[in-house]
């Protein structure tokens, strides 16, 4: 068997060189238009550059050049804020882009920009009271080393995206209300908000444009805090009860009831396994969860992970040797964002198989129906059943 030294280039190591050349050709075919989506390709590219320089093996120089140029063009799109929001989030933990930075003139790229693009939208005090911690404008004065500057650039863009995401989550249901009232541009804005949340190809500039138009639409409102309170949309995630044993709920009775009403609501944890189980939660939900074991205490961890924001995970409960074979463990929270409730039973060092029974109750978050009713009554008394658009 031949041991391949994949991290060291030797002109005499024909097998490794041929292997790397074949790998590179496969990459070119599949990822020529999305080179930054690759990971850990630095060694392959260094090999290819050495092969090309020594000219001992046939390699398509045109393909190599095109691959490198596509990487540099991707960097240019990133610096112009024209890439997808998901790309900037992925780049927080990727070093593939550094391979293409060496031959990229960042200062030259920034001579072609609109300076206003890198200034954060103007935020009024009433909006800041809803979504604080306004990000700074993006630094477009490159410094050496390029890698450090680029990382700082990506970090700043992600700070923008986090603020935009919080703002869109809060404003979503107000814009939905505007749409029902036939407010000008509300239908399109609502469509764009859902597109931002569901479409990973939405660019930073598109997201910014949506935010700026919503800011303009909200400008006439003097008491946004109260309006958001009426729509119950100010807090994206609120823990009501992080979790605790209910000494009044016997586990055996709880399991007996579930077997009768929801016989599939259980999962089995094998011996010496730590097993996470995920359960889908819709957006704008009041969630009540509870679990019990058929036998033996358990090491329990309960988390909630939003599907809209990468890395946005909140721990609800974690404790060892919880006697859920005796009493039911239960908790409660509210969320604006859809996500996954993750129940992990850590059975790594334990030698007994066990079944975990669970109940998850989701109830849509309420809005102030009294406010809606009174508003609609006054609105119709002034406008009747008018279908005209409401404008500024």
PDB file of N, CA and C in Angstrom, residues 197 236-237 277-287 303-314 334-343:
ATOM      1  N   UNK A 197     -36.223  35.503   4.671  1.00  0.00           N
ATOM      2  CA  UNK A 197     -36.186  34.451   5.677  1.00  0.00           C
ATOM      3  C   UNK A 197     -36.061  33.061   5.066  1.00  0.00           C
ATOM      4  N   UNK A 236     -38.055  38.200  20.490  1.00  0.00           N
ATOM      5  CA  UNK A 236     -37.956  37.075  19.557  1.00  0.00           C
ATOM      6  C   UNK A 236     -37.958  35.732  20.279  1.00  0.00           C
ATOM      7  N   UNK A 237     -37.463  35.721  21.532  1.00  0.00           N
ATOM      8  CA  UNK A 237     -37.442  34.463  22.286  1.00  0.00           C
ATOM      9  C   UNK A 237     -37.552  34.783  23.772  1.00  0.00           C
ATOM     10  N   UNK A 277     -32.620  14.626  19.906  1.00  0.00           N
ATOM     11  CA  UNK A 277     -33.833  14.459  19.103  1.00  0.00           C
ATOM     12  C   UNK A 277     -34.442  15.832  18.865  1.00  0.00           C
ATOM     13  N   UNK A 278     -34.698  16.145  17.590  1.00  0.00           N
ATOM     14  CA  UNK A 278     -35.181  17.478  17.217  1.00  0.00           C
ATOM     15  C   UNK A 278     -36.660  17.447  16.870  1.00  0.00           C
ATOM     16  N   UNK A 279     -37.368  18.505  17.284  1.00  0.00           N
ATOM     17  CA  UNK A 279     -38.805  18.623  17.024  1.00  0.00           C
ATOM     18  C   UNK A 279     -39.076  20.014  16.456  1.00  0.00           C
ATOM     19  N   UNK A 280     -39.773  20.059  15.317  1.00  0.00           N
ATOM     20  CA  UNK A 280     -40.007  21.326  14.616  1.00  0.00           C
ATOM     21  C   UNK A 280     -40.991  22.204  15.377  1.00  0.00           C
ATOM     22  N   UNK A 281     -40.635  23.486  15.472  1.00  0.00           N
ATOM     23  CA  UNK A 281     -41.493  24.487  16.105  1.00  0.00           C
ATOM     24  C   UNK A 281     -41.784  25.571  15.070  1.00  0.00           C
ATOM     25  N   UNK A 282     -43.052  25.932  14.913  1.00  0.00           N
ATOM     26  CA  UNK A 282     -43.437  26.973  13.958  1.00  0.00           C
ATOM     27  C   UNK A 282     -43.087  28.356  14.511  1.00  0.00           C
ATOM     28  N   UNK A 283     -43.148  29.366  13.638  1.00  0.00           N
ATOM     29  CA  UNK A 283     -42.888  30.725  14.116  1.00  0.00           C
ATOM     30  C   UNK A 283     -44.085  31.241  14.920  1.00  0.00           C
ATOM     31  N   UNK A 284     -43.832  32.217  15.787  1.00  0.00           N
ATOM     32  CA  UNK A 284     -44.835  32.852  16.644  1.00  0.00           C
ATOM     33  C   UNK A 284     -45.642  31.820  17.440  1.00  0.00           C
ATOM     34  N   UNK A 285     -44.926  31.088  18.287  1.00  0.00           N
ATOM     35  CA  UNK A 285     -45.576  30.028  19.064  1.00  0.00           C
ATOM     36  C   UNK A 285     -45.295  30.160  20.561  1.00  0.00           C
ATOM     37  N   UNK A 286     -46.308  29.811  21.335  1.00  0.00           N
ATOM     38  CA  UNK A 286     -46.150  29.592  22.770  1.00  0.00           C
ATOM     39  C   UNK A 286     -46.004  28.084  22.929  1.00  0.00           C
ATOM     40  N   UNK A 287     -44.847  27.637  23.454  1.00  0.00           N
ATOM     41  CA  UNK A 287     -44.511  26.209  23.472  1.00  0.00           C
ATOM     42  C   UNK A 287     -44.428  25.695  24.909  1.00  0.00           C
ATOM     43  N   UNK A 303     -32.637  22.345  24.415  1.00  0.00           N
ATOM     44  CA  UNK A 303     -32.204  23.560  23.719  1.00  0.00           C
ATOM     45  C   UNK A 303     -33.253  23.977  22.698  1.00  0.00           C
ATOM     46  N   UNK A 304     -33.201  25.256  22.315  1.00  0.00           N
ATOM     47  CA  UNK A 304     -34.011  25.718  21.188  1.00  0.00           C
ATOM     48  C   UNK A 304     -33.084  26.376  20.176  1.00  0.00           C
ATOM     49  N   UNK A 305     -33.178  25.947  18.915  1.00  0.00           N
ATOM     50  CA  UNK A 305     -32.302  26.457  17.860  1.00  0.00           C
ATOM     51  C   UNK A 305     -33.139  27.072  16.753  1.00  0.00           C
ATOM     52  N   UNK A 306     -32.940  28.368  16.517  1.00  0.00           N
ATOM     53  CA  UNK A 306     -33.652  29.053  15.441  1.00  0.00           C
ATOM     54  C   UNK A 306     -33.108  28.605  14.098  1.00  0.00           C
ATOM     55  N   UNK A 307     -33.990  28.427  13.112  1.00  0.00           N
ATOM     56  CA  UNK A 307     -33.530  28.027  11.780  1.00  0.00           C
ATOM     57  C   UNK A 307     -33.200  29.235  10.918  1.00  0.00           C
ATOM     58  N   UNK A 308     -33.513  30.445  11.398  1.00  0.00           N
ATOM     59  CA  UNK A 308     -33.290  31.644  10.592  1.00  0.00           C
ATOM     60  C   UNK A 308     -31.916  32.251  10.809  1.00  0.00           C
ATOM     61  N   UNK A 309     -31.365  32.070  12.004  1.00  0.00           N
ATOM     62  CA  UNK A 309     -30.089  32.693  12.331  1.00  0.00           C
ATOM     63  C   UNK A 309     -29.085  31.616  12.679  1.00  0.00           C
ATOM     64  N   UNK A 310     -28.007  31.564  11.882  1.00  0.00           N
ATOM     65  CA  UNK A 310     -26.995  30.551  12.104  1.00  0.00           C
ATOM     66  C   UNK A 310     -26.377  30.689  13.493  1.00  0.00           C
ATOM     67  N   UNK A 311     -26.264  29.567  14.190  1.00  0.00           N
ATOM     68  CA  UNK A 311     -25.632  29.582  15.501  1.00  0.00           C
ATOM     69  C   UNK A 311     -26.492  30.132  16.615  1.00  0.00           C
ATOM     70  N   UNK A 312     -27.762  30.447  16.305  1.00  0.00           N
ATOM     71  CA  UNK A 312     -28.647  31.030  17.320  1.00  0.00           C
ATOM     72  C   UNK A 312     -29.324  29.911  18.110  1.00  0.00           C
ATOM     73  N   UNK A 313     -28.629  29.424  19.154  1.00  0.00           N
ATOM     74  CA  UNK A 313     -29.142  28.338  19.981  1.00  0.00           C
ATOM     75  C   UNK A 313     -29.226  28.797  21.429  1.00  0.00           C
ATOM     76  N   UNK A 314     -30.373  28.572  22.047  1.00  0.00           N
ATOM     77  CA  UNK A 314     -30.549  28.941  23.448  1.00  0.00           C
ATOM     78  C   UNK A 314     -30.759  27.710  24.304  1.00  0.00           C
ATOM     79  N   UNK A 334     -41.726  31.163  24.661  1.00  0.00           N
ATOM     80  CA  UNK A 334     -42.372  31.780  23.500  1.00  0.00           C
ATOM     81  C   UNK A 334     -41.297  32.132  22.477  1.00  0.00           C
ATOM     82  N   UNK A 335     -41.610  31.943  21.199  1.00  0.00           N
ATOM     83  CA  UNK A 335     -40.645  32.264  20.152  1.00  0.00           C
ATOM     84  C   UNK A 335     -41.325  32.935  18.965  1.00  0.00           C
ATOM     85  N   UNK A 336     -40.652  33.936  18.421  1.00  0.00           N
ATOM     86  CA  UNK A 336     -41.108  34.564  17.182  1.00  0.00           C
ATOM     87  C   UNK A 336     -40.606  33.781  15.976  1.00  0.00           C
ATOM     88  N   UNK A 337     -39.443  33.136  16.141  1.00  0.00           N
ATOM     89  CA  UNK A 337     -38.788  32.457  15.024  1.00  0.00           C
ATOM     90  C   UNK A 337     -39.053  30.960  15.043  1.00  0.00           C
ATOM     91  N   UNK A 338     -39.267  30.405  13.852  1.00  0.00           N
ATOM     92  CA  UNK A 338     -39.374  28.951  13.730  1.00  0.00           C
ATOM     93  C   UNK A 338     -38.025  28.321  14.054  1.00  0.00           C
ATOM     94  N   UNK A 339     -38.046  27.066  14.478  1.00  0.00           N
ATOM     95  CA  UNK A 339     -36.784  26.416  14.813  1.00  0.00           C
ATOM     96  C   UNK A 339     -36.973  24.978  15.241  1.00  0.00           C
ATOM     97  N   UNK A 340     -36.018  24.490  16.016  1.00  0.00           N
ATOM     98  CA  UNK A 340     -36.033  23.113  16.489  1.00  0.00           C
ATOM     99  C   UNK A 340     -35.889  23.090  18.010  1.00  0.00           C
ATOM    100  N   UNK A 341     -36.787  22.371  18.670  1.00  0.00           N
ATOM    101  CA  UNK A 341     -36.611  22.066  20.086  1.00  0.00           C
ATOM    102  C   UNK A 341     -35.794  20.779  20.140  1.00  0.00           C
ATOM    103  N   UNK A 342     -34.619  20.845  20.764  1.00  0.00           N
ATOM    104  CA  UNK A 342     -33.692  19.705  20.771  1.00  0.00           C
ATOM    105  C   UNK A 342     -33.633  19.108  22.178  1.00  0.00           C
ATOM    106  N   UNK A 343     -34.059  17.857  22.283  1.00  0.00           N
ATOM    107  CA  UNK A 343     -34.012  17.127  23.556  1.00  0.00           C
ATOM    108  C   UNK A 343     -32.886  16.100  23.462  1.00  0.00           C
TER     109      UNK A 343
END
